[in-house]
């Protein structure tokens, strides 16, 4: 069995948010990395515990880690069953009649033996197989030839192993939902591009609800920036942001004591949300456009947040931020302190 990493992720020693863990209890793993594993266990709806096979990673080195389910795939390898007592050989050529019954280039294999395969190919009426976690013969080898008549495939191609999913959302809502919101980057704004996450997030909402612009100045976010400035509104005051949104025809249901459940319910009702969190030391605002059992889909105007800081060279469109990350960054005081604008069109 193998585990494939589908996006840059962090392996951890617990299911806690990675930002809360010391460096000794986590290690960064790059997208595309493949590990051989000998076991896995579902810990909760978002994490597995895996045991690596023949590999130790991290500092100090360990082979048992917690992994975040949306970032990985479990893969069942191709496998075969030996259907009669046979010999695996180091060559597909026929065995000379005068040769000894068993040489160092052969190994006897009993009927019924099952092997997982790292790879296989056909050559001269033989399968050339690279065995997974098995070394046969003396000296031990994992690559052998076997007559095609002596072996049968259980599955010819690797298969993705489905990880059990929760059948019902604890809030009584759909398991997942995503709104088709456009993404805007704040980094190309005309005015204060590194400090305009607020109006850029609201620009996404204006575009989603197809609100008509009041002027033709710059981009949507530039117009909103000037609107707030010209009307003595503070871009960092959520109540002033709500005033701006309402002046453009949106219904802005702002709450300062929101929860993750409130976020999911708003999205399920078709209401995108704009939330504040300490993704940066000064504070940052993002759009929440969807959720699943593991977290939330966001449009981040500043790029992609990582535990090492923002990656401004990456798009912030439809990123998946875990529930633990949103909770930690947006409601560090407790479970119900999220500043949240729930938006609809009047």
mmCIF file of N, CA and C in Angstrom, residues 29-163:
data_model
loop_
_atom_site.group_PDB
_atom_site.id
_atom_site.type_symbol
_atom_site.label_atom_id
_atom_site.label_comp_id
_atom_site.label_asym_id
_atom_site.label_seq_id
_atom_site.Cartn_x
_atom_site.Cartn_y
_atom_site.Cartn_z
ATOM 1 N N UNK A 29 5.923 18.091 4.025
ATOM 2 C CA UNK A 29 6.029 17.115 2.945
ATOM 3 C C UNK A 29 5.562 17.768 1.647
ATOM 4 N N UNK A 30 6.331 17.611 0.593
ATOM 5 C CA UNK A 30 6.012 18.256 -0.668
ATOM 6 C C UNK A 30 5.003 17.460 -1.489
ATOM 7 N N UNK A 31 4.231 18.208 -2.279
ATOM 8 C CA UNK A 31 3.295 17.609 -3.231
ATOM 9 C C UNK A 31 4.028 16.629 -4.139
ATOM 10 N N UNK A 32 3.392 15.476 -4.386
ATOM 11 C CA UNK A 32 3.969 14.471 -5.264
ATOM 12 C C UNK A 32 4.768 13.400 -4.557
ATOM 13 N N UNK A 33 5.079 13.593 -3.277
ATOM 14 C CA UNK A 33 5.830 12.590 -2.520
ATOM 15 C C UNK A 33 4.990 11.329 -2.345
ATOM 16 N N UNK A 34 5.613 10.182 -2.521
ATOM 17 C CA UNK A 34 4.933 8.892 -2.359
ATOM 18 C C UNK A 34 5.650 8.097 -1.273
ATOM 19 N N UNK A 35 4.886 7.560 -0.336
ATOM 20 C CA UNK A 35 5.429 6.735 0.738
ATOM 21 C C UNK A 35 4.830 5.337 0.662
ATOM 22 N N UNK A 36 5.643 4.342 0.930
ATOM 23 C CA UNK A 36 5.129 3.005 1.189
ATOM 24 C C UNK A 36 4.674 2.952 2.645
ATOM 25 N N UNK A 37 3.492 2.415 2.883
ATOM 26 C CA UNK A 37 2.987 2.315 4.251
ATOM 27 C C UNK A 37 2.514 0.892 4.513
ATOM 28 N N UNK A 38 2.589 0.491 5.775
ATOM 29 C CA UNK A 38 2.114 -0.855 6.084
ATOM 30 C C UNK A 38 0.814 -0.852 6.870
ATOM 31 N N UNK A 39 0.348 0.346 7.333
ATOM 32 C CA UNK A 39 -0.942 0.381 8.019
ATOM 33 C C UNK A 39 -1.436 1.816 8.105
ATOM 34 N N UNK A 40 -2.762 1.959 8.287
ATOM 35 C CA UNK A 40 -3.362 3.271 8.518
ATOM 36 C C UNK A 40 -4.607 3.086 9.372
ATOM 37 N N UNK A 41 -4.975 4.152 10.074
ATOM 38 C CA UNK A 41 -6.142 4.119 10.948
ATOM 39 C C UNK A 41 -6.840 5.473 10.891
ATOM 40 N N UNK A 42 -8.165 5.453 10.773
ATOM 41 C CA UNK A 42 -8.943 6.686 10.788
ATOM 42 C C UNK A 42 -9.027 7.199 12.225
ATOM 43 N N UNK A 43 -8.532 8.428 12.465
ATOM 44 C CA UNK A 43 -8.566 9.013 13.804
ATOM 45 C C UNK A 43 -9.813 9.854 14.035
ATOM 46 N N UNK A 44 -10.172 10.653 13.042
ATOM 47 C CA UNK A 44 -11.383 11.469 13.092
ATOM 48 C C UNK A 44 -11.772 11.786 11.657
ATOM 49 N N UNK A 45 -12.727 12.674 11.454
ATOM 50 C CA UNK A 45 -13.197 12.910 10.091
ATOM 51 C C UNK A 45 -12.180 13.637 9.213
ATOM 52 N N UNK A 46 -11.074 14.086 9.790
ATOM 53 C CA UNK A 46 -10.105 14.825 8.977
ATOM 54 C C UNK A 46 -8.682 14.273 9.023
ATOM 55 N N UNK A 47 -8.405 13.279 9.855
ATOM 56 C CA UNK A 47 -7.028 12.799 9.995
ATOM 57 C C UNK A 47 -6.942 11.276 10.003
ATOM 58 N N UNK A 48 -5.853 10.782 9.429
ATOM 59 C CA UNK A 48 -5.455 9.382 9.536
ATOM 60 C C UNK A 48 -4.147 9.301 10.313
ATOM 61 N N UNK A 49 -3.946 8.161 10.976
ATOM 62 C CA UNK A 49 -2.615 7.847 11.485
ATOM 63 C C UNK A 49 -2.030 6.791 10.561
ATOM 64 N N UNK A 50 -0.826 7.040 10.077
ATOM 65 C CA UNK A 50 -0.183 6.111 9.155
ATOM 66 C C UNK A 50 1.144 5.640 9.734
ATOM 67 N N UNK A 51 1.543 4.434 9.343
ATOM 68 C CA UNK A 51 2.852 3.895 9.707
ATOM 69 C C UNK A 51 3.632 3.685 8.421
ATOM 70 N N UNK A 52 4.726 4.423 8.266
ATOM 71 C CA UNK A 52 5.546 4.315 7.066
ATOM 72 C C UNK A 52 6.305 2.995 7.072
ATOM 73 N N UNK A 53 6.538 2.487 5.884
ATOM 74 C CA UNK A 53 7.232 1.218 5.737
ATOM 75 C C UNK A 53 8.683 1.473 5.353
ATOM 76 N N UNK A 54 9.601 1.126 6.262
ATOM 77 C CA UNK A 54 11.021 1.231 5.961
ATOM 78 C C UNK A 54 11.531 2.646 5.810
ATOM 79 N N UNK A 55 10.839 3.621 6.405
ATOM 80 C CA UNK A 55 11.273 5.008 6.273
ATOM 81 C C UNK A 55 10.953 5.762 7.553
ATOM 82 N N UNK A 56 11.892 6.593 7.977
ATOM 83 C CA UNK A 56 11.720 7.428 9.159
ATOM 84 C C UNK A 56 11.982 8.871 8.745
ATOM 85 N N UNK A 57 11.046 9.769 9.083
ATOM 86 C CA UNK A 57 11.178 11.168 8.679
ATOM 87 C C UNK A 57 11.008 12.072 9.890
ATOM 88 N N UNK A 58 11.399 13.333 9.722
ATOM 89 C CA UNK A 58 11.293 14.300 10.808
ATOM 90 C C UNK A 58 12.539 14.314 11.670
ATOM 91 N N UNK A 59 12.519 15.184 12.666
ATOM 92 C CA UNK A 59 13.642 15.306 13.597
ATOM 93 C C UNK A 59 13.093 15.470 15.010
ATOM 94 N N UNK A 60 13.127 14.427 15.851
ATOM 95 C CA UNK A 60 13.784 13.144 15.623
ATOM 96 C C UNK A 60 13.023 12.273 14.616
ATOM 97 N N UNK A 61 13.714 11.326 13.958
ATOM 98 C CA UNK A 61 13.072 10.503 12.931
ATOM 99 C C UNK A 61 11.988 9.594 13.526
ATOM 100 N N UNK A 62 10.838 9.561 12.858
ATOM 101 C CA UNK A 62 9.732 8.689 13.270
ATOM 102 C C UNK A 62 9.084 8.089 12.026
ATOM 103 N N UNK A 63 8.395 6.971 12.215
ATOM 104 C CA UNK A 63 7.700 6.376 11.073
ATOM 105 C C UNK A 63 6.184 6.406 11.241
ATOM 106 N N UNK A 64 5.676 6.941 12.345
ATOM 107 C CA UNK A 64 4.237 7.020 12.576
ATOM 108 C C UNK A 64 3.822 8.484 12.658
ATOM 109 N N UNK A 65 2.814 8.864 11.831
ATOM 110 C CA UNK A 65 2.424 10.266 11.716
ATOM 111 C C UNK A 65 0.921 10.404 11.528
ATOM 112 N N UNK A 66 0.411 11.575 11.900
ATOM 113 C CA UNK A 66 -0.972 11.954 11.588
ATOM 114 C C UNK A 66 -0.955 12.765 10.297
ATOM 115 N N UNK A 67 -1.866 12.433 9.385
ATOM 116 C CA UNK A 67 -1.917 13.127 8.095
ATOM 117 C C UNK A 67 -3.324 13.665 7.872
ATOM 118 N N UNK A 68 -3.383 14.794 7.170
ATOM 119 C CA UNK A 68 -4.645 15.480 6.892
ATOM 120 C C UNK A 68 -5.260 14.879 5.635
ATOM 121 N N UNK A 69 -6.452 14.297 5.753
ATOM 122 C CA UNK A 69 -7.043 13.493 4.690
ATOM 123 C C UNK A 69 -7.151 14.215 3.347
ATOM 124 N N UNK A 70 -7.624 15.485 3.285
ATOM 125 C CA UNK A 70 -7.757 16.113 1.960
ATOM 126 C C UNK A 70 -6.445 16.268 1.198
ATOM 127 N N UNK A 71 -5.314 16.153 1.889
ATOM 128 C CA UNK A 71 -4.021 16.372 1.233
ATOM 129 C C UNK A 71 -3.389 15.101 0.682
ATOM 130 N N UNK A 72 -4.019 13.936 0.896
ATOM 131 C CA UNK A 72 -3.362 12.678 0.528
ATOM 132 C C UNK A 72 -4.337 11.730 -0.170
ATOM 133 N N UNK A 73 -3.764 10.709 -0.797
ATOM 134 C CA UNK A 73 -4.530 9.579 -1.317
ATOM 135 C C UNK A 73 -3.873 8.290 -0.836
ATOM 136 N N UNK A 74 -4.695 7.324 -0.461
ATOM 137 C CA UNK A 74 -4.212 5.979 -0.180
ATOM 138 C C UNK A 74 -4.374 5.146 -1.442
ATOM 139 N N UNK A 75 -3.347 4.404 -1.792
ATOM 140 C CA UNK A 75 -3.345 3.670 -3.057
ATOM 141 C C UNK A 75 -3.098 2.190 -2.797
ATOM 142 N N UNK A 76 -4.022 1.374 -3.281
ATOM 143 C CA UNK A 76 -3.855 -0.075 -3.255
ATOM 144 C C UNK A 76 -3.110 -0.486 -4.512
ATOM 145 N N UNK A 77 -1.979 -1.132 -4.360
ATOM 146 C CA UNK A 77 -1.126 -1.462 -5.491
ATOM 147 C C UNK A 77 -1.693 -2.616 -6.308
ATOM 148 N N UNK A 78 -1.183 -2.755 -7.527
ATOM 149 C CA UNK A 78 -1.489 -3.950 -8.312
ATOM 150 C C UNK A 78 -1.073 -5.180 -7.507
ATOM 151 N N UNK A 79 -1.796 -6.280 -7.706
ATOM 152 C CA UNK A 79 -1.464 -7.488 -6.946
ATOM 153 C C UNK A 79 -1.762 -8.730 -7.775
ATOM 154 N N UNK A 80 -1.041 -9.808 -7.451
ATOM 155 C CA UNK A 80 -1.194 -11.077 -8.168
ATOM 156 C C UNK A 80 -1.250 -12.224 -7.165
ATOM 157 N N UNK A 81 -1.835 -13.332 -7.627
ATOM 158 C CA UNK A 81 -1.862 -14.570 -6.837
ATOM 159 C C UNK A 81 -1.216 -15.677 -7.668
ATOM 160 N N UNK A 82 -0.315 -16.424 -7.062
ATOM 161 C CA UNK A 82 0.298 -17.578 -7.718
ATOM 162 C C UNK A 82 -0.725 -18.712 -7.720
ATOM 163 N N UNK A 83 -1.043 -19.261 -8.899
ATOM 164 C CA UNK A 83 -2.148 -20.228 -8.988
ATOM 165 C C UNK A 83 -1.679 -21.683 -8.943
ATOM 166 N N UNK A 84 -0.363 -21.920 -9.063
ATOM 167 C CA UNK A 84 0.168 -23.276 -8.869
ATOM 168 C C UNK A 84 1.625 -23.157 -8.418
ATOM 169 N N UNK A 85 2.110 -24.198 -7.782
ATOM 170 C CA UNK A 85 3.516 -24.183 -7.363
ATOM 171 C C UNK A 85 4.403 -23.895 -8.568
ATOM 172 N N UNK A 86 5.325 -22.970 -8.403
ATOM 173 C CA UNK A 86 6.116 -22.527 -9.557
ATOM 174 C C UNK A 86 7.476 -22.028 -9.098
ATOM 175 N N UNK A 87 8.232 -21.532 -10.073
ATOM 176 C CA UNK A 87 9.528 -20.920 -9.798
ATOM 177 C C UNK A 87 9.534 -19.500 -10.343
ATOM 178 N N UNK A 88 9.993 -18.576 -9.542
ATOM 179 C CA UNK A 88 10.301 -17.235 -10.033
ATOM 180 C C UNK A 88 11.750 -17.263 -10.509
ATOM 181 N N UNK A 89 12.030 -16.576 -11.640
ATOM 182 C CA UNK A 89 13.355 -16.645 -12.263
ATOM 183 C C UNK A 89 13.905 -15.243 -12.497
ATOM 184 N N UNK A 90 15.199 -15.175 -12.740
ATOM 185 C CA UNK A 90 15.840 -13.904 -13.047
ATOM 186 C C UNK A 90 15.886 -13.617 -14.540
ATOM 187 N N UNK A 91 15.395 -14.529 -15.350
ATOM 188 C CA UNK A 91 15.364 -14.349 -16.801
ATOM 189 C C UNK A 91 14.090 -14.978 -17.345
ATOM 190 N N UNK A 92 13.545 -14.435 -18.439
ATOM 191 C CA UNK A 92 12.365 -15.057 -19.037
ATOM 192 C C UNK A 92 12.710 -16.212 -19.960
ATOM 193 N N UNK A 93 14.015 -16.479 -20.143
ATOM 194 C CA UNK A 93 14.417 -17.549 -21.054
ATOM 195 C C UNK A 93 14.114 -18.910 -20.441
ATOM 196 N N UNK A 94 13.843 -19.918 -21.294
ATOM 197 C CA UNK A 94 13.570 -21.269 -20.771
ATOM 198 C C UNK A 94 14.761 -21.797 -19.975
ATOM 199 N N UNK A 95 14.454 -22.579 -18.975
ATOM 200 C CA UNK A 95 15.504 -23.170 -18.144
ATOM 201 C C UNK A 95 16.150 -24.339 -18.893
ATOM 202 N N UNK A 96 17.490 -24.353 -19.019
ATOM 203 C CA UNK A 96 18.147 -25.476 -19.701
ATOM 204 C C UNK A 96 17.842 -26.799 -19.016
ATOM 205 N N UNK A 97 17.650 -27.847 -19.822
ATOM 206 C CA UNK A 97 17.296 -29.157 -19.265
ATOM 207 C C UNK A 97 18.411 -29.689 -18.369
ATOM 208 N N UNK A 98 19.659 -29.397 -18.711
ATOM 209 C CA UNK A 98 20.788 -29.937 -17.957
ATOM 210 C C UNK A 98 21.085 -29.180 -16.667
ATOM 211 N N UNK A 99 20.380 -28.092 -16.425
ATOM 212 C CA UNK A 99 20.692 -27.291 -15.245
ATOM 213 C C UNK A 99 20.230 -27.985 -13.981
ATOM 214 N N UNK A 100 20.744 -27.543 -12.853
ATOM 215 C CA UNK A 100 20.382 -28.116 -11.559
ATOM 216 C C UNK A 100 18.934 -27.797 -11.240
ATOM 217 N N UNK A 101 18.287 -28.566 -10.348
ATOM 218 C CA UNK A 101 16.875 -28.332 -10.016
ATOM 219 C C UNK A 101 16.602 -26.910 -9.556
ATOM 220 N N UNK A 102 17.519 -26.294 -8.820
ATOM 221 C CA UNK A 102 17.270 -24.944 -8.315
ATOM 222 C C UNK A 102 18.594 -24.202 -8.216
ATOM 223 N N UNK A 103 18.688 -23.083 -8.936
ATOM 224 C CA UNK A 103 19.912 -22.289 -8.927
ATOM 225 C C UNK A 103 19.681 -21.004 -8.149
ATOM 226 N N UNK A 104 20.761 -20.212 -8.014
ATOM 227 C CA UNK A 104 20.642 -18.950 -7.281
ATOM 228 C C UNK A 104 19.787 -17.935 -8.024
ATOM 229 N N UNK A 105 19.501 -18.201 -9.300
ATOM 230 C CA UNK A 105 18.674 -17.280 -10.086
ATOM 231 C C UNK A 105 17.211 -17.710 -10.097
ATOM 232 N N UNK A 106 16.859 -18.660 -9.221
ATOM 233 C CA UNK A 106 15.476 -19.129 -9.131
ATOM 234 C C UNK A 106 15.047 -19.199 -7.670
ATOM 235 N N UNK A 107 13.728 -19.170 -7.470
ATOM 236 C CA UNK A 107 13.194 -19.359 -6.132
ATOM 237 C C UNK A 107 11.835 -20.039 -6.253
ATOM 238 N N UNK A 108 11.588 -21.020 -5.416
ATOM 239 C CA UNK A 108 10.311 -21.731 -5.437
ATOM 240 C C UNK A 108 9.250 -20.906 -4.721
ATOM 241 N N UNK A 109 8.059 -20.845 -5.315
ATOM 242 C CA UNK A 109 6.950 -20.092 -4.739
ATOM 243 C C UNK A 109 5.717 -20.985 -4.738
ATOM 244 N N UNK A 110 5.027 -21.044 -3.612
ATOM 245 C CA UNK A 110 3.886 -21.945 -3.447
ATOM 246 C C UNK A 110 2.611 -21.358 -4.031
ATOM 247 N N UNK A 111 1.732 -22.232 -4.480
ATOM 248 C CA UNK A 111 0.413 -21.820 -4.957
ATOM 249 C C UNK A 111 -0.338 -21.090 -3.846
ATOM 250 N N UNK A 112 -1.071 -20.058 -4.227
ATOM 251 C CA UNK A 112 -1.856 -19.288 -3.265
ATOM 252 C C UNK A 112 -1.145 -18.071 -2.710
ATOM 253 N N UNK A 113 0.171 -17.965 -2.938
ATOM 254 C CA UNK A 113 0.907 -16.799 -2.444
ATOM 255 C C UNK A 113 0.456 -15.538 -3.180
ATOM 256 N N UNK A 114 0.266 -14.472 -2.429
ATOM 257 C CA UNK A 114 -0.181 -13.193 -2.994
ATOM 258 C C UNK A 114 0.943 -12.166 -2.848
ATOM 259 N N UNK A 115 1.156 -11.405 -3.909
ATOM 260 C CA UNK A 115 2.171 -10.352 -3.898
ATOM 261 C C UNK A 115 1.559 -9.031 -4.353
ATOM 262 N N UNK A 116 1.920 -7.954 -3.651
ATOM 263 C CA UNK A 116 1.654 -6.613 -4.171
ATOM 264 C C UNK A 116 2.824 -6.209 -5.054
ATOM 265 N N UNK A 117 2.521 -5.439 -6.109
ATOM 266 C CA UNK A 117 3.531 -5.112 -7.101
ATOM 267 C C UNK A 117 3.769 -3.612 -7.174
ATOM 268 N N UNK A 118 5.049 -3.253 -7.191
ATOM 269 C CA UNK A 118 5.395 -1.864 -7.478
ATOM 270 C C UNK A 118 5.252 -1.577 -8.962
ATOM 271 N N UNK A 119 5.543 -2.588 -9.794
ATOM 272 C CA UNK A 119 5.387 -2.457 -11.243
ATOM 273 C C UNK A 119 5.367 -3.845 -11.860
ATOM 274 N N UNK A 120 4.908 -3.908 -13.122
ATOM 275 C CA UNK A 120 4.936 -5.166 -13.862
ATOM 276 C C UNK A 120 4.938 -4.882 -15.356
ATOM 277 N N UNK A 121 5.455 -5.842 -16.127
ATOM 278 C CA UNK A 121 5.428 -5.761 -17.585
ATOM 279 C C UNK A 121 5.437 -7.180 -18.137
ATOM 280 N N UNK A 122 5.118 -7.319 -19.414
ATOM 281 C CA UNK A 122 5.071 -8.628 -20.067
ATOM 282 C C UNK A 122 6.287 -8.776 -20.971
ATOM 283 N N UNK A 123 6.940 -9.938 -20.881
ATOM 284 C CA UNK A 123 8.125 -10.192 -21.697
ATOM 285 C C UNK A 123 8.266 -11.690 -21.936
ATOM 286 N N UNK A 124 8.199 -12.106 -23.198
ATOM 287 C CA UNK A 124 8.404 -13.506 -23.591
ATOM 288 C C UNK A 124 7.511 -14.458 -22.793
ATOM 289 N N UNK A 125 6.213 -14.171 -22.786
ATOM 290 C CA UNK A 125 5.239 -15.014 -22.080
ATOM 291 C C UNK A 125 5.489 -15.092 -20.576
ATOM 292 N N UNK A 126 6.177 -14.109 -20.062
ATOM 293 C CA UNK A 126 6.417 -13.999 -18.630
ATOM 294 C C UNK A 126 5.967 -12.624 -18.146
ATOM 295 N N UNK A 127 5.618 -12.570 -16.888
ATOM 296 C CA UNK A 127 5.457 -11.283 -16.229
ATOM 297 C C UNK A 127 6.759 -10.947 -15.514
ATOM 298 N N UNK A 128 7.252 -9.749 -15.772
ATOM 299 C CA UNK A 128 8.370 -9.230 -14.989
ATOM 300 C C UNK A 128 7.763 -8.397 -13.872
ATOM 301 N N UNK A 129 7.952 -8.824 -12.634
ATOM 302 C CA UNK A 129 7.288 -8.178 -11.504
ATOM 303 C C UNK A 129 8.319 -7.591 -10.548
ATOM 304 N N UNK A 130 8.021 -6.393 -10.058
ATOM 305 C CA UNK A 130 8.800 -5.782 -8.972
ATOM 306 C C UNK A 130 7.940 -5.865 -7.726
ATOM 307 N N UNK A 131 8.346 -6.691 -6.787
ATOM 308 C CA UNK A 131 7.531 -6.975 -5.613
ATOM 309 C C UNK A 131 7.593 -5.823 -4.615
ATOM 310 N N UNK A 132 6.464 -5.571 -3.981
ATOM 311 C CA UNK A 132 6.379 -4.553 -2.929
ATOM 312 C C UNK A 132 6.681 -5.202 -1.583
ATOM 313 N N UNK A 133 7.713 -4.703 -0.908
ATOM 314 C CA UNK A 133 8.051 -5.139 0.449
ATOM 315 C C UNK A 133 8.326 -6.637 0.538
ATOM 316 N N UNK A 134 8.825 -7.236 -0.532
ATOM 317 C CA UNK A 134 9.185 -8.653 -0.513
ATOM 318 C C UNK A 134 10.499 -8.843 -1.266
ATOM 319 N N UNK A 135 11.411 -9.576 -0.650
ATOM 320 C CA UNK A 135 12.676 -9.911 -1.289
ATOM 321 C C UNK A 135 12.845 -11.426 -1.189
ATOM 322 N N UNK A 136 12.994 -12.079 -2.334
ATOM 323 C CA UNK A 136 13.052 -13.535 -2.391
ATOM 324 C C UNK A 136 14.421 -13.995 -2.862
ATOM 325 N N UNK A 137 14.771 -15.251 -2.503
ATOM 326 C CA UNK A 137 15.986 -15.868 -3.002
ATOM 327 C C UNK A 137 17.215 -15.526 -2.186
ATOM 328 N N UNK A 138 18.356 -16.022 -2.699
ATOM 329 C CA UNK A 138 19.643 -15.791 -2.048
ATOM 330 C C UNK A 138 20.686 -15.552 -3.140
ATOM 331 N N UNK A 139 21.099 -14.313 -3.352
ATOM 332 C CA UNK A 139 20.805 -13.109 -2.555
ATOM 333 C C UNK A 139 19.362 -12.629 -2.731
ATOM 334 N N UNK A 140 18.831 -11.905 -1.739
ATOM 335 C CA UNK A 140 17.437 -11.447 -1.821
ATOM 336 C C UNK A 140 17.241 -10.436 -2.955
ATOM 337 N N UNK A 141 16.171 -10.639 -3.722
ATOM 338 C CA UNK A 141 15.833 -9.729 -4.810
ATOM 339 C C UNK A 141 14.328 -9.490 -4.802
ATOM 340 N N UNK A 142 13.924 -8.341 -5.375
ATOM 341 C CA UNK A 142 12.477 -8.087 -5.452
ATOM 342 C C UNK A 142 11.966 -8.060 -6.886
ATOM 343 N N UNK A 143 12.857 -8.242 -7.877
ATOM 344 C CA UNK A 143 12.434 -8.250 -9.274
ATOM 345 C C UNK A 143 12.645 -9.642 -9.855
ATOM 346 N N UNK A 144 11.538 -10.210 -10.412
ATOM 347 C CA UNK A 144 11.554 -11.594 -10.880
ATOM 348 C C UNK A 144 10.687 -11.751 -12.128
ATOM 349 N N UNK A 145 10.950 -12.862 -12.830
ATOM 350 C CA UNK A 145 10.101 -13.269 -13.949
ATOM 351 C C UNK A 145 9.302 -14.495 -13.535
ATOM 352 N N UNK A 146 8.050 -14.562 -13.991
ATOM 353 C CA UNK A 146 7.204 -15.719 -13.710
ATOM 354 C C UNK A 146 6.345 -15.984 -14.946
ATOM 355 N N UNK A 147 6.183 -17.243 -15.355
ATOM 356 C CA UNK A 147 5.347 -17.542 -16.525
ATOM 357 C C UNK A 147 3.919 -17.020 -16.328
ATOM 358 N N UNK A 148 3.354 -16.461 -17.390
ATOM 359 C CA UNK A 148 2.012 -15.876 -17.278
ATOM 360 C C UNK A 148 0.965 -16.931 -16.938
ATOM 361 N N UNK A 149 1.257 -18.192 -17.224
ATOM 362 C CA UNK A 149 0.295 -19.260 -16.922
ATOM 363 C C UNK A 149 0.295 -19.653 -15.448
ATOM 364 N N UNK A 150 1.263 -19.159 -14.688
ATOM 365 C CA UNK A 150 1.409 -19.564 -13.291
ATOM 366 C C UNK A 150 0.878 -18.522 -12.307
ATOM 367 N N UNK A 151 0.326 -17.465 -12.838
ATOM 368 C CA UNK A 151 -0.008 -16.322 -11.985
ATOM 369 C C UNK A 151 -1.300 -15.685 -12.475
ATOM 370 N N UNK A 152 -2.035 -15.076 -11.558
ATOM 371 C CA UNK A 152 -3.301 -14.431 -11.921
ATOM 372 C C UNK A 152 -3.394 -13.083 -11.204
ATOM 373 N N UNK A 153 -3.829 -12.072 -11.963
ATOM 374 C CA UNK A 153 -3.985 -10.750 -11.362
ATOM 375 C C UNK A 153 -5.197 -10.705 -10.433
ATOM 376 N N UNK A 154 -5.016 -10.103 -9.285
ATOM 377 C CA UNK A 154 -6.144 -9.727 -8.428
ATOM 378 C C UNK A 154 -6.648 -8.359 -8.875
ATOM 379 N N UNK A 155 -5.742 -7.432 -9.081
ATOM 380 C CA UNK A 155 -6.068 -6.163 -9.744
ATOM 381 C C UNK A 155 -4.845 -5.708 -10.529
ATOM 382 N N UNK A 156 -5.069 -5.343 -11.796
ATOM 383 C CA UNK A 156 -3.955 -5.016 -12.680
ATOM 384 C C UNK A 156 -3.409 -3.617 -12.452
ATOM 385 N N UNK A 157 -4.275 -2.691 -12.042
ATOM 386 C CA UNK A 157 -3.869 -1.302 -11.895
ATOM 387 C C UNK A 157 -4.030 -0.852 -10.445
ATOM 388 N N UNK A 158 -3.191 0.071 -10.003
ATOM 389 C CA UNK A 158 -3.373 0.625 -8.654
ATOM 390 C C UNK A 158 -4.755 1.252 -8.506
ATOM 391 N N UNK A 159 -5.308 1.178 -7.319
ATOM 392 C CA UNK A 159 -6.643 1.707 -7.046
ATOM 393 C C UNK A 159 -6.591 2.623 -5.833
ATOM 394 N N UNK A 160 -7.357 3.712 -5.909
ATOM 395 C CA UNK A 160 -7.458 4.627 -4.773
ATOM 396 C C UNK A 160 -8.362 4.000 -3.716
ATOM 397 N N UNK A 161 -7.903 3.984 -2.491
ATOM 398 C CA UNK A 161 -8.685 3.430 -1.385
ATOM 399 C C UNK A 161 -9.568 4.531 -0.816
ATOM 400 N N UNK A 162 -10.888 4.367 -0.855
ATOM 401 C CA UNK A 162 -11.754 5.412 -0.283
ATOM 402 C C UNK A 162 -11.637 5.448 1.234
ATOM 403 N N UNK A 163 -11.439 6.636 1.758
ATOM 404 C CA UNK A 163 -11.396 6.822 3.209
ATOM 405 C C UNK A 163 -12.822 7.046 3.695
#
